[in-house]
Coordinates of C-alpha atoms in Angstrom, one line a residue:
X135 CA -16.1 27.8 26.5
X136 CA -13.6 30.8 27.1
X137 CA -11.3 32.1 29.8
X138 CA -10.1 35.6 30.4
X139 CA -6.4 36.1 30.7
X140 CA -5.3 39.3 32.4
X141 CA -1.9 41.1 31.7
X142 CA 0.1 43.9 32.8
X143 CA 1.5 45.9 30.1
X144 CA 4.9 47.3 29.6
X145 CA 5.6 49.9 26.9
X146 CA 8.6 51.3 25.1
X147 CA 7.6 54.6 24.0
X148 CA 4.0 54.2 22.6
X149 CA 4.4 50.4 21.7
X150 CA 3.4 47.7 24.0
X151 CA 6.4 45.2 24.2
X152 CA 5.7 42.9 27.1
X153 CA 2.5 41.3 28.4
X154 CA 3.1 40.1 31.9
X155 CA 0.8 37.4 33.3
X156 CA -0.3 37.7 37.1
X157 CA 1.9 36.1 39.5
X158 CA 5.5 37.2 40.4
X159 CA 7.2 34.0 39.2
X160 CA 5.5 34.1 35.7
X161 CA 6.1 37.9 35.3
X162 CA 9.6 37.8 36.2
X163 CA 10.2 34.9 33.5
X164 CA 8.4 36.9 30.9
X165 CA 10.5 40.0 31.7
X166 CA 13.7 38.0 30.9
X167 CA 12.4 37.6 27.4
X168 CA 13.3 41.2 26.8
X169 CA 16.9 41.4 25.4
X170 CA 18.4 44.4 27.5
X171 CA 21.4 45.4 25.6
X172 CA 22.3 49.0 26.6
X173 CA 23.4 49.9 30.2
X174 CA 20.2 51.9 30.5
X175 CA 17.9 48.9 29.7
X176 CA 19.7 46.5 31.9
X177 CA 19.7 48.9 34.6
X178 CA 15.8 49.4 34.0
X179 CA 15.3 45.7 34.2
X180 CA 17.0 45.5 37.5
X181 CA 14.7 48.2 39.0
X182 CA 11.7 46.6 37.5
X183 CA 12.6 43.1 39.1
X184 CA 13.4 45.1 42.2
X185 CA 9.7 46.7 42.3
X186 CA 8.5 43.1 41.5
X187 CA 10.1 41.6 44.4
X188 CA 8.6 44.0 47.0
X189 CA 5.2 44.0 45.5
X190 CA 5.3 47.4 43.9
X191 CA 3.3 47.8 40.7
X192 CA 5.5 48.2 37.5
X193 CA 2.6 49.4 35.4
X194 CA -1.0 50.2 36.1
X195 CA -2.0 49.5 32.4
X196 CA -3.9 46.2 32.4
X197 CA -5.6 44.3 29.5
X198 CA -7.7 41.1 29.3
X199 CA -7.7 38.6 26.5
X200 CA -10.6 36.1 26.2
X201 CA -9.3 32.7 25.2
X202 CA -11.6 30.3 23.3
X203 CA -10.5 26.9 24.8
X204 CA -11.9 25.1 22.0
X205 CA -10.1 27.0 19.2
X206 CA -7.2 25.5 17.3
X207 CA -4.4 27.6 18.7
X208 CA -5.2 27.4 22.4
X209 CA -5.6 23.5 21.9
X210 CA -2.0 23.5 20.3
X211 CA -0.7 25.6 23.5
X212 CA -2.4 23.0 25.8
X213 CA -0.6 20.2 23.6
X214 CA 2.8 21.8 24.1
X215 CA 2.5 21.7 28.0
X216 CA 1.7 18.2 28.9
X217 CA -0.9 17.7 31.8
X218 CA -2.6 21.2 31.0
X219 CA -6.4 21.0 31.7
X220 CA -6.8 24.2 29.6
X221 CA -4.6 26.5 27.5
X222 CA -1.6 27.3 29.9
X223 CA -0.8 30.7 31.4
X224 CA 1.6 32.6 29.1
X225 CA 3.5 35.8 28.7
X226 CA 4.1 37.8 25.5
X227 CA 7.3 39.6 24.2
X228 CA 6.1 41.8 21.2
X229 CA 9.1 44.2 20.6
X230 CA 8.9 46.1 17.3
X231 CA 6.3 43.8 16.2
X232 CA 5.1 46.2 13.4
X233 CA 8.4 45.6 11.7
X234 CA 7.9 43.2 8.7
X235 CA 8.5 39.7 9.6
X236 CA 8.7 40.1 13.5
X237 CA 7.2 37.1 15.2
X238 CA 5.6 37.2 18.7
X239 CA 7.3 35.2 21.5
X240 CA 5.2 33.5 24.0
X241 CA 6.5 31.7 27.1
X242 CA 4.2 28.9 28.4
X243 CA 4.0 27.9 32.1
X244 CA 3.2 24.7 33.7
X245 CA 0.6 24.2 36.6
X246 CA 3.2 25.2 38.9
X247 CA 3.9 28.5 37.4
X248 CA 7.3 27.2 35.9
X249 CA 8.5 28.1 32.5
X250 CA 7.7 25.0 30.2
X251 CA 8.2 26.1 26.5
X252 CA 8.6 29.1 24.4
X253 CA 6.5 29.6 21.2
X254 CA 7.3 31.8 18.1
X255 CA 4.1 33.0 16.6
X256 CA 3.9 34.7 13.1
X257 CA 0.8 36.6 11.9
X258 CA 2.0 38.6 9.1
X259 CA 3.0 36.9 5.8
X260 CA 6.6 37.5 6.2
X261 CA 6.8 36.3 9.6
X262 CA 4.7 33.2 8.8
X263 CA 7.4 32.6 6.0
X264 CA 10.2 32.6 8.5
X265 CA 8.3 30.5 10.9
X266 CA 7.6 28.0 8.3
X267 CA 11.3 27.8 7.4
X268 CA 11.9 26.7 11.0
X269 CA 9.2 24.2 10.8
X270 CA 10.5 22.6 7.7
X271 CA 14.2 22.5 9.4
X272 CA 12.9 20.7 12.6
X273 CA 9.8 18.5 11.1
X274 CA 9.2 15.7 10.3
X275 CA 12.7 14.7 11.3
X276 CA 14.9 16.6 13.7
X277 CA 18.3 17.4 12.0
X278 CA 21.3 15.7 13.6
X279 CA 23.3 18.6 15.0
X280 CA 24.4 19.1 18.4
X281 CA 23.0 21.6 20.9
X282 CA 20.0 22.5 18.8
X283 CA 16.9 23.7 20.8
X284 CA 14.2 20.9 21.2
X285 CA 11.4 21.5 18.8
X286 CA 8.2 20.3 20.5
X287 CA 5.4 20.9 18.0
X288 CA 4.4 23.2 15.1
X289 CA 1.0 24.8 14.4
X290 CA -0.2 26.0 11.0
X291 CA -3.7 27.7 10.9
X292 CA -5.6 30.1 8.8
X293 CA -4.3 33.3 10.4
X294 CA -1.1 32.3 12.3
X295 CA 1.9 30.0 12.0
X296 CA 4.0 28.9 15.1
X297 CA 6.7 26.5 16.4
X298 CA 7.1 25.7 20.1
X299 CA 10.5 24.9 21.7
X300 CA 11.4 23.5 25.1
X301 CA 12.2 26.2 27.6
X302 CA 15.8 25.9 28.7
X303 CA 16.9 28.0 32.0
X304 CA 20.0 30.1 31.5
X305 CA 21.3 33.5 30.4
X306 CA 22.6 34.9 27.0
X307 CA 26.3 34.4 26.4
X308 CA 28.7 37.1 27.3
X309 CA 31.1 38.6 25.1
X310 CA 34.0 36.7 26.7
X311 CA 32.2 33.4 25.9
X312 CA 32.7 33.8 22.3
X313 CA 35.1 30.8 22.1
X314 CA 32.4 28.5 23.1
X315 CA 30.0 29.9 20.4
X316 CA 32.8 29.4 17.7
X317 CA 33.1 25.7 18.8
X318 CA 29.4 25.3 18.7
X319 CA 29.0 26.8 15.1
X320 CA 32.0 24.9 13.9
X321 CA 30.3 21.7 15.0
X322 CA 27.4 22.5 12.6
X323 CA 29.8 22.5 9.6
X324 CA 30.2 19.3 7.7
X325 CA 33.7 19.3 6.4
X326 CA 33.7 15.6 5.2
X327 CA 31.1 16.1 2.4
X328 CA 31.3 18.1 -0.9
X329 CA 28.3 18.9 -2.7
X330 CA 27.2 21.5 -5.5
X331 CA 25.6 24.6 -4.4
X332 CA 22.6 23.8 -6.8
X333 CA 22.1 20.8 -4.6
X334 CA 21.5 22.9 -1.5
X335 CA 17.9 22.9 -0.2
X336 CA 17.9 26.8 -0.2
X337 CA 19.2 27.0 -3.8
X338 CA 15.6 27.5 -5.5
X339 CA 14.9 30.5 -3.2
X340 CA 18.4 32.0 -4.4
X341 CA 17.6 31.6 -8.0

């Protein structure tokens, strides 16, 4: 059985970068995946959210994706969001996806249209290698470091690799908060243990 998922597409130049699902709450949550860094981009995001809040369409370009509910990847998405009777609704961030190693980012929603999880999906060889590195870091046993994202599940198929994380509400850190970032990164360093560089798990990749 298959279901058709409809998206509103936002483009940057010629390239589609955001696939917004129907429903204002889900569309706004997907919009937040875009890392607006310049003043122009941040202003544009404010304008788009303003249009959404009063029901003005932000794009007239639509696209529908058929989802095979019995396929392996939709089953993985369903597993990541407990209680889902079908593959959950999702939005997609695909900025600069043509660059080697760029993963897609999917935001998954529960039955009440609330963000529940974020999935990084790799389809190119380089992107899949990067995703597998994350998988190996978190599975089969979560590393004992403070404040790491909560990895929920992983997926390895013939054409794609993916890892799912629990969604956490919040905003990216601001420049004035760099002290907290420094404390966090320092907490990941073990200064009570000395090992040879050749004993590092990444050493074979450096040789």
